[in-house]
PDB file of C-alpha atoms in Angstrom:
ATOM      1  CA  SER L   1      76.672 -60.717  14.509  1.00 45.00           C
ATOM      2  CA  GLN L   2      76.255 -57.059  13.350  1.00 48.00           C
ATOM      3  CA  GLN L   3      74.427 -57.808  10.381  1.00 62.00           C
ATOM      4  CA  GLY L   4      71.086 -56.104   9.407  1.00 71.00           C
ATOM      5  CA  GLU L   5      68.018 -58.304   9.621  1.00 84.00           C
ATOM      6  CA  GLU L   6      65.387 -57.934   6.966  1.00 88.00           C
ATOM      7  CA  ASP L   7      61.740 -58.499   7.533  1.00 90.00           C
ATOM      8  CA  PRO L   8      59.724 -60.277   6.024  1.00 94.00           C
ATOM      9  CA  GLN L   9      62.013 -63.288   4.783  1.00 94.00           C
ATOM     10  CA  ALA L  10      59.722 -63.519   1.759  1.00 96.00           C
ATOM     11  CA  LEU L  11      56.852 -61.453   0.407  1.00 97.00           C
ATOM     12  CA  SER L  12      54.262 -62.183  -2.366  1.00 97.00           C
ATOM     13  CA  ILE L  13      52.058 -59.587  -3.700  1.00 97.00           C
ATOM     14  CA  GLN L  14      50.080 -58.630  -6.798  1.00 97.00           C
ATOM     15  CA  GLU L  15      51.374 -56.488  -9.471  1.00 97.00           C
ATOM     16  CA  GLY L  16      50.345 -52.884  -9.027  1.00 97.00           C
ATOM     17  CA  GLU L  17      50.522 -53.250  -5.150  1.00 98.00           C
ATOM     18  CA  ASN L  18      53.212 -51.703  -3.040  1.00 98.00           C
ATOM     19  CA  ALA L  19      55.905 -53.691  -1.432  1.00 97.00           C
ATOM     20  CA  THR L  20      57.406 -52.832   1.917  1.00 97.00           C
ATOM     21  CA  MET L  21      60.672 -54.296   3.294  1.00 97.00           C
ATOM     22  CA  ASN L  22      62.189 -53.668   6.659  1.00 97.00           C
ATOM     23  CA  CYS L  23      65.717 -53.832   7.886  1.00 96.00           C
ATOM     24  CA  SER L  24      66.989 -53.593  11.517  1.00 96.00           C
ATOM     25  CA  TYR L  25      70.428 -53.391  12.862  1.00 95.00           C
ATOM     26  CA  LYS L  26      72.449 -53.211  15.958  1.00 93.00           C
ATOM     27  CA  THR L  27      75.292 -50.706  15.887  1.00 91.00           C
ATOM     28  CA  SER L  28      75.620 -46.975  14.804  1.00 92.00           C
ATOM     29  CA  ILE L  29      76.003 -46.719  11.212  1.00 94.00           C
ATOM     30  CA  ASN L  30      77.617 -44.124   8.697  1.00 94.00           C
ATOM     31  CA  ASN L  31      75.116 -45.151   5.960  1.00 96.00           C
ATOM     32  CA  LEU L  32      72.682 -47.974   4.970  1.00 97.00           C
ATOM     33  CA  GLN L  33      72.301 -49.082   1.587  1.00 97.00           C
ATOM     34  CA  TRP L  34      69.685 -51.133  -0.344  1.00 97.00           C
ATOM     35  CA  TYR L  35      70.631 -53.674  -2.993  1.00 98.00           C
ATOM     36  CA  ARG L  36      68.759 -55.951  -5.547  1.00 98.00           C
ATOM     37  CA  GLN L  37      69.734 -59.463  -6.626  1.00 98.00           C
ATOM     38  CA  ASN L  38      68.036 -61.189  -9.391  1.00 97.00           C
ATOM     39  CA  SER L  39      68.330 -65.137  -9.331  1.00 95.00           C
ATOM     40  CA  GLY L  40      71.908 -66.147 -10.261  1.00 93.00           C
ATOM     41  CA  ARG L  41      73.269 -62.653 -10.639  1.00 96.00           C
ATOM     42  CA  GLY L  42      75.373 -60.068  -8.735  1.00 96.00           C
ATOM     43  CA  LEU L  43      73.732 -57.590  -6.491  1.00 98.00           C
ATOM     44  CA  VAL L  44      72.856 -54.242  -7.989  1.00 98.00           C
ATOM     45  CA  HIS L  45      72.819 -50.893  -5.798  1.00 98.00           C
ATOM     46  CA  LEU L  46      69.712 -49.259  -5.537  1.00 98.00           C
ATOM     47  CA  ILE L  47      69.842 -46.475  -3.172  1.00 98.00           C
ATOM     48  CA  LEU L  48      72.206 -45.137  -0.264  1.00 97.00           C
ATOM     49  CA  ILE L  49      70.687 -43.242   2.642  1.00 97.00           C
ATOM     50  CA  ARG L  50      73.393 -41.451   5.074  1.00 96.00           C
ATOM     51  CA  SER L  51      72.741 -41.575   8.774  1.00 95.00           C
ATOM     52  CA  ASN L  52      71.868 -37.922   8.986  1.00 96.00           C
ATOM     53  CA  GLU L  53      68.947 -38.339   6.366  1.00 97.00           C
ATOM     54  CA  ARG L  54      65.682 -39.475   7.243  1.00 98.00           C
ATOM     55  CA  GLU L  55      63.936 -40.309   3.854  1.00 98.00           C
ATOM     56  CA  LYS L  56      65.298 -40.648   0.255  1.00 98.00           C
ATOM     57  CA  HIS L  57      63.430 -41.213  -3.171  1.00 97.00           C
ATOM     58  CA  SER L  58      64.687 -42.833  -6.150  1.00 96.00           C
ATOM     59  CA  GLY L  59      61.961 -43.368  -8.926  1.00 97.00           C
ATOM     60  CA  ARG L  60      59.424 -45.944  -7.480  1.00 97.00           C
ATOM     61  CA  LEU L  61      61.646 -46.492  -4.317  1.00 98.00           C
ATOM     62  CA  ARG L  62      61.341 -44.770  -1.222  1.00 98.00           C
ATOM     63  CA  VAL L  63      63.827 -45.430   1.765  1.00 98.00           C
ATOM     64  CA  THR L  64      63.353 -44.217   5.315  1.00 98.00           C
ATOM     65  CA  LEU L  65      65.810 -44.203   8.022  1.00 98.00           C
ATOM     66  CA  ASP L  66      65.132 -43.971  11.783  1.00 97.00           C
ATOM     67  CA  THR L  67      68.618 -44.274  13.890  1.00 96.00           C
ATOM     68  CA  SER L  68      66.972 -44.132  17.160  1.00 96.00           C
ATOM     69  CA  LYS L  69      65.100 -47.432  16.477  1.00 96.00           C
ATOM     70  CA  LYS L  70      68.070 -48.581  14.077  1.00 96.00           C
ATOM     71  CA  SER L  71      65.567 -49.460  11.355  1.00 97.00           C
ATOM     72  CA  SER L  72      65.073 -48.761   7.764  1.00 97.00           C
ATOM     73  CA  SER L  73      62.365 -49.473   5.272  1.00 98.00           C
ATOM     74  CA  LEU L  74      62.312 -49.866   1.531  1.00 98.00           C
ATOM     75  CA  LEU L  75      58.948 -49.187  -0.116  1.00 98.00           C
ATOM     76  CA  ILE L  76      58.552 -50.049  -3.694  1.00 98.00           C
ATOM     77  CA  THR L  77      55.418 -48.353  -4.985  1.00 98.00           C
ATOM     78  CA  ALA L  78      53.356 -49.791  -8.139  1.00 98.00           C
ATOM     79  CA  SER L  79      55.113 -53.107  -8.392  1.00 97.00           C
ATOM     80  CA  ARG L  80      56.001 -54.664 -11.426  1.00 97.00           C
ATOM     81  CA  ALA L  81      56.576 -58.480 -12.373  1.00 96.00           C
ATOM     82  CA  ALA L  82      60.264 -57.334 -13.208  1.00 96.00           C
ATOM     83  CA  ASP L  83      60.539 -56.274  -9.368  1.00 98.00           C
ATOM     84  CA  THR L  84      60.766 -59.991  -8.434  1.00 98.00           C
ATOM     85  CA  ALA L  85      64.063 -60.347  -6.935  1.00 98.00           C
ATOM     86  CA  SER L  86      65.909 -60.528  -3.573  1.00 97.00           C
ATOM     87  CA  TYR L  87      66.382 -57.433  -1.695  1.00 97.00           C
ATOM     88  CA  PHE L  88      69.085 -56.866   0.642  1.00 97.00           C
ATOM     89  CA  CYS L  89      70.049 -53.937   3.242  1.00 96.00           C
ATOM     90  CA  ALA L  90      73.713 -53.200   4.020  1.00 96.00           C
ATOM     91  CA  THR L  91      75.044 -51.188   6.676  1.00 96.00           C
ATOM     92  CA  GLN L  92      78.472 -49.589   6.990  1.00 95.00           C
ATOM     93  CA  ILE L  93      79.306 -49.421  10.532  1.00 90.00           C
ATOM     94  CA  GLN L  94      80.704 -46.432  12.200  1.00 87.00           C
ATOM     95  CA  GLY L  95      84.470 -46.528  12.271  1.00 86.00           C
ATOM     96  CA  ALA L  96      84.707 -49.396   9.745  1.00 87.00           C
ATOM     97  CA  GLN L  97      84.588 -49.312   6.060  1.00 87.00           C
ATOM     98  CA  LYS L  98      83.171 -52.601   5.259  1.00 89.00           C
ATOM     99  CA  LEU L  99      79.390 -53.159   4.347  1.00 93.00           C
ATOM    100  CA  VAL L 100      77.565 -55.824   6.179  1.00 93.00           C
ATOM    101  CA  PHE L 101      74.595 -57.505   4.731  1.00 94.00           C
ATOM    102  CA  GLY L 102      71.409 -58.959   5.907  1.00 92.00           C
ATOM    103  CA  GLN L 103      69.834 -62.022   4.830  1.00 93.00           C
ATOM    104  CA  GLY L 104      67.472 -60.458   2.480  1.00 95.00           C
ATOM    105  CA  THR L 105      63.925 -60.390   1.524  1.00 96.00           C
ATOM    106  CA  ARG L 106      62.576 -62.550  -1.298  1.00 97.00           C
ATOM    107  CA  LEU L 107      60.010 -60.704  -3.186  1.00 98.00           C
ATOM    108  CA  THR L 108      57.497 -61.952  -5.821  1.00 98.00           C
ATOM    109  CA  ILE L 109      55.409 -59.994  -7.891  1.00 97.00           C
ATOM    110  CA  ASN L 110      52.271 -62.055  -9.056  1.00 95.00           C
ATOM    111  CA  PRO L 111      51.019 -60.742 -12.553  1.00 90.00           C
TER     112      PRO L 111
ATOM    113  CA  ASP Q   1      80.189 -49.740 -19.497  1.00 74.00           C
ATOM    114  CA  ALA Q   2      82.416 -50.263 -16.324  1.00 87.00           C
ATOM    115  CA  ARG Q   3      81.803 -53.487 -14.598  1.00 95.00           C
ATOM    116  CA  VAL Q   4      83.398 -55.967 -12.070  1.00 98.00           C
ATOM    117  CA  THR Q   5      84.561 -58.970 -14.051  1.00 98.00           C
ATOM    118  CA  GLN Q   6      84.931 -62.208 -12.157  1.00 98.00           C
ATOM    119  CA  THR Q   7      86.429 -65.616 -13.493  1.00 98.00           C
ATOM    120  CA  PRO Q   8      85.642 -68.396 -13.563  1.00 98.00           C
ATOM    121  CA  ARG Q   9      82.019 -68.070 -13.353  1.00 97.00           C
ATOM    122  CA  HIS Q  10      81.560 -71.905 -12.408  1.00 98.00           C
ATOM    123  CA  LYS Q  11      84.000 -74.246 -11.063  1.00 98.00           C
ATOM    124  CA  VAL Q  12      83.469 -77.800  -9.940  1.00 98.00           C
ATOM    125  CA  THR Q  13      86.442 -79.341  -8.375  1.00 98.00           C
ATOM    126  CA  GLU Q  14      87.233 -82.186  -5.998  1.00 97.00           C
ATOM    127  CA  MET Q  15      88.115 -81.927  -2.344  1.00 97.00           C
ATOM    128  CA  GLY Q  16      91.629 -81.043  -1.502  1.00 97.00           C
ATOM    129  CA  GLN Q  17      92.219 -79.263  -4.891  1.00 98.00           C
ATOM    130  CA  GLU Q  18      93.425 -75.749  -5.036  1.00 98.00           C
ATOM    131  CA  VAL Q  19      90.984 -73.080  -6.443  1.00 98.00           C
ATOM    132  CA  THR Q  20      91.799 -69.598  -7.458  1.00 98.00           C
ATOM    133  CA  MET Q  21      89.227 -66.943  -8.252  1.00 98.00           C
ATOM    134  CA  ARG Q  22      90.039 -63.715  -9.971  1.00 98.00           C
ATOM    135  CA  CYS Q  23      88.341 -60.414  -9.890  1.00 98.00           C
ATOM    136  CA  GLN Q  24      89.030 -57.209 -11.955  1.00 98.00           C
ATOM    137  CA  PRO Q  25      87.857 -54.218 -10.244  1.00 98.00           C
ATOM    138  CA  ILE Q  26      86.475 -51.160 -11.854  1.00 97.00           C
ATOM    139  CA  LEU Q  27      89.400 -48.817 -12.761  1.00 95.00           C
ATOM    140  CA  GLY Q  28      89.425 -46.068 -10.192  1.00 94.00           C
ATOM    141  CA  HIS Q  29      87.798 -47.691  -7.275  1.00 96.00           C
ATOM    142  CA  ASN Q  30      89.919 -48.024  -4.280  1.00 94.00           C
ATOM    143  CA  THR Q  31      88.300 -50.640  -2.250  1.00 96.00           C
ATOM    144  CA  VAL Q  32      87.544 -54.358  -3.078  1.00 97.00           C
ATOM    145  CA  PHE Q  33      85.571 -56.605  -1.144  1.00 97.00           C
ATOM    146  CA  TRP Q  34      85.301 -60.355  -1.346  1.00 97.00           C
ATOM    147  CA  TYR Q  35      81.851 -61.900  -0.133  1.00 97.00           C
ATOM    148  CA  ARG Q  36      80.564 -65.630   0.015  1.00 97.00           C
ATOM    149  CA  GLN Q  37      76.770 -66.395  -0.502  1.00 97.00           C
ATOM    150  CA  THR Q  38      75.037 -69.532   0.834  1.00 96.00           C
ATOM    151  CA  MET Q  39      71.611 -70.289   1.469  1.00 91.00           C
ATOM    152  CA  MET Q  40      72.117 -70.908   5.057  1.00 90.00           C
ATOM    153  CA  GLN Q  41      74.834 -68.050   5.896  1.00 89.00           C
ATOM    154  CA  GLY Q  42      73.634 -65.444   3.394  1.00 92.00           C
ATOM    155  CA  LEU Q  43      76.280 -62.977   2.435  1.00 95.00           C
ATOM    156  CA  GLU Q  44      79.503 -63.376   4.372  1.00 94.00           C
ATOM    157  CA  LEU Q  45      82.206 -60.795   4.227  1.00 95.00           C
ATOM    158  CA  LEU Q  46      85.424 -62.647   3.636  1.00 96.00           C
ATOM    159  CA  ALA Q  47      88.081 -59.744   3.018  1.00 95.00           C
ATOM    160  CA  TYR Q  48      88.552 -56.409   1.747  1.00 94.00           C
ATOM    161  CA  PHE Q  49      91.239 -54.212   0.418  1.00 95.00           C
ATOM    162  CA  ARG Q  50      91.819 -50.423   0.192  1.00 93.00           C
ATOM    163  CA  ASN Q  51      94.219 -49.099  -2.197  1.00 93.00           C
ATOM    164  CA  ARG Q  52      95.379 -52.853  -2.560  1.00 93.00           C
ATOM    165  CA  ALA Q  53      96.210 -53.166   1.058  1.00 93.00           C
ATOM    166  CA  PRO Q  54      94.347 -55.640   3.005  1.00 91.00           C
ATOM    167  CA  LEU Q  55      92.206 -54.021   5.725  1.00 90.00           C
ATOM    168  CA  ASP Q  56      90.142 -57.006   7.292  1.00 88.00           C
ATOM    169  CA  ASP Q  57      90.318 -60.661   6.427  1.00 87.00           C
ATOM    170  CA  SER Q  58      88.828 -61.872   9.850  1.00 88.00           C
ATOM    171  CA  GLY Q  59      85.993 -63.440   7.791  1.00 89.00           C
ATOM    172  CA  MET Q  60      88.198 -65.881   6.154  1.00 92.00           C
ATOM    173  CA  PRO Q  61      89.256 -69.423   7.320  1.00 88.00           C
ATOM    174  CA  LYS Q  62      92.883 -68.490   7.649  1.00 86.00           C
ATOM    175  CA  ASP Q  63      94.238 -71.790   7.542  1.00 92.00           C
ATOM    176  CA  ARG Q  64      93.012 -72.515   3.740  1.00 96.00           C
ATOM    177  CA  PHE Q  65      91.899 -68.988   2.432  1.00 97.00           C
ATOM    178  CA  SER Q  66      94.026 -66.424   1.120  1.00 96.00           C
ATOM    179  CA  ALA Q  67      93.225 -63.057  -0.647  1.00 96.00           C
ATOM    180  CA  GLU Q  68      95.699 -60.814  -2.540  1.00 96.00           C
ATOM    181  CA  MET Q  69      95.826 -57.763  -4.728  1.00 96.00           C
ATOM    182  CA  PRO Q  70      98.896 -58.164  -6.787  1.00 94.00           C
ATOM    183  CA  ASP Q  71      97.891 -55.118  -8.771  1.00 93.00           C
ATOM    184  CA  ALA Q  72      95.311 -52.616  -9.152  1.00 93.00           C
ATOM    185  CA  THR Q  73      93.322 -54.454 -11.820  1.00 95.00           C
ATOM    186  CA  LEU Q  74      93.533 -58.073 -10.130  1.00 97.00           C
ATOM    187  CA  ALA Q  75      92.211 -59.313  -6.878  1.00 98.00           C
ATOM    188  CA  THR Q  76      92.508 -62.962  -5.986  1.00 98.00           C
ATOM    189  CA  LEU Q  77      90.925 -65.493  -3.627  1.00 98.00           C
ATOM    190  CA  LYS Q  78      92.602 -68.768  -3.304  1.00 98.00           C
ATOM    191  CA  ILE Q  79      91.350 -71.751  -1.178  1.00 97.00           C
ATOM    192  CA  GLN Q  80      93.840 -74.612  -0.513  1.00 97.00           C
ATOM    193  CA  PRO Q  81      92.971 -77.353   0.158  1.00 97.00           C
ATOM    194  CA  SER Q  82      89.212 -77.042  -0.726  1.00 97.00           C
ATOM    195  CA  GLU Q  83      86.368 -78.701   1.201  1.00 97.00           C
ATOM    196  CA  PRO Q  84      82.832 -79.509   0.322  1.00 97.00           C
ATOM    197  CA  ARG Q  85      81.738 -76.949   2.805  1.00 96.00           C
ATOM    198  CA  ASP Q  86      83.357 -74.255   0.644  1.00 97.00           C
ATOM    199  CA  SER Q  87      80.695 -74.635  -2.140  1.00 98.00           C
ATOM    200  CA  ALA Q  88      79.013 -71.418  -2.456  1.00 98.00           C
ATOM    201  CA  VAL Q  89      79.048 -68.286  -4.708  1.00 98.00           C
ATOM    202  CA  TYR Q  90      81.838 -65.850  -4.387  1.00 98.00           C
ATOM    203  CA  PHE Q  91      81.293 -62.310  -4.945  1.00 98.00           C
ATOM    204  CA  CYS Q  92      83.827 -59.711  -5.735  1.00 98.00           C
ATOM    205  CA  ALA Q  93      82.639 -55.943  -5.324  1.00 98.00           C
ATOM    206  CA  SER Q  94      84.452 -52.554  -5.890  1.00 97.00           C
ATOM    207  CA  GLY Q  95      83.546 -49.188  -4.871  1.00 96.00           C
ATOM    208  CA  LEU Q  96      85.009 -45.909  -3.576  1.00 95.00           C
ATOM    209  CA  VAL Q  97      85.573 -45.127   0.188  1.00 92.00           C
ATOM    210  CA  LEU Q  98      86.134 -41.300   0.567  1.00 91.00           C
ATOM    211  CA  GLN Q  99      86.642 -39.699   3.919  1.00 89.00           C
ATOM    212  CA  GLY Q 100      85.718 -43.021   5.695  1.00 88.00           C
ATOM    213  CA  ASN Q 101      82.435 -43.164   3.859  1.00 90.00           C
ATOM    214  CA  THR Q 102      81.738 -46.233   1.691  1.00 92.00           C
ATOM    215  CA  GLY Q 103      79.856 -45.726  -1.427  1.00 93.00           C
ATOM    216  CA  GLU Q 104      77.788 -47.875  -3.493  1.00 96.00           C
ATOM    217  CA  LEU Q 105      79.194 -51.301  -4.380  1.00 97.00           C
ATOM    218  CA  PHE Q 106      79.524 -52.647  -7.879  1.00 98.00           C
ATOM    219  CA  PHE Q 107      79.442 -56.436  -7.646  1.00 98.00           C
ATOM    220  CA  GLY Q 108      80.597 -59.117 -10.326  1.00 98.00           C
ATOM    221  CA  GLU Q 109      78.455 -61.802 -11.568  1.00 97.00           C
ATOM    222  CA  GLY Q 110      79.980 -64.270  -8.948  1.00 98.00           C
ATOM    223  CA  SER Q 111      81.950 -67.555  -9.223  1.00 98.00           C
ATOM    224  CA  ARG Q 112      79.930 -70.618  -8.408  1.00 98.00           C
ATOM    225  CA  LEU Q 113      82.028 -73.024  -6.707  1.00 98.00           C
ATOM    226  CA  THR Q 114      81.211 -76.763  -6.175  1.00 98.00           C
ATOM    227  CA  VAL Q 115      83.600 -78.868  -4.049  1.00 98.00           C
ATOM    228  CA  LEU Q 116      82.803 -82.418  -4.520  1.00 97.00           C
TER     229      LEU Q 116
END
């Protein structure tokens, strides 16, 4: 499989703390994207980072990409209860247009 | 507010019946994806289309699944005959692929299928 793999599978933290999720993949990519999914809903795009970028920010989100290690991390700062959701990384493999998703990280923010 | 629309949202059917799921992608998007989500397998890519032409359907069980885009406003995923192992949430997503780069995907709310 060429899926990204997220780590950890589940994460539970207190409101206000930072949450870090990691994603590893196997082949060269064009870009890597992070999505969020609330229970029973569709996925919502959070951020896209291209293979020639190393870091990207969007509000309380910070994404890093290390193509030499084939890994990415998503940091959510100052977490809120509303951040409770599953988070997925998706990779666009070089030479293909499809996005392949990992298994996701279930994040729970405790008030 | 542009969004991807999927119907039906829920479907319960008996084994052997035909199931058709429909998707209206966002106008102007040139690529449509079908994914299936289960607890065990996660999100699996079934098929995708660019400019209505099928590019890759290697993720689909060929003998029972078929995907089409009869026009730019409609994508369909058909299962015939359905089996209990097809029970899952099926997502349609659309987006723009420009110069070989896939941008953000917009997902529908999914069609939850239960095959008894």
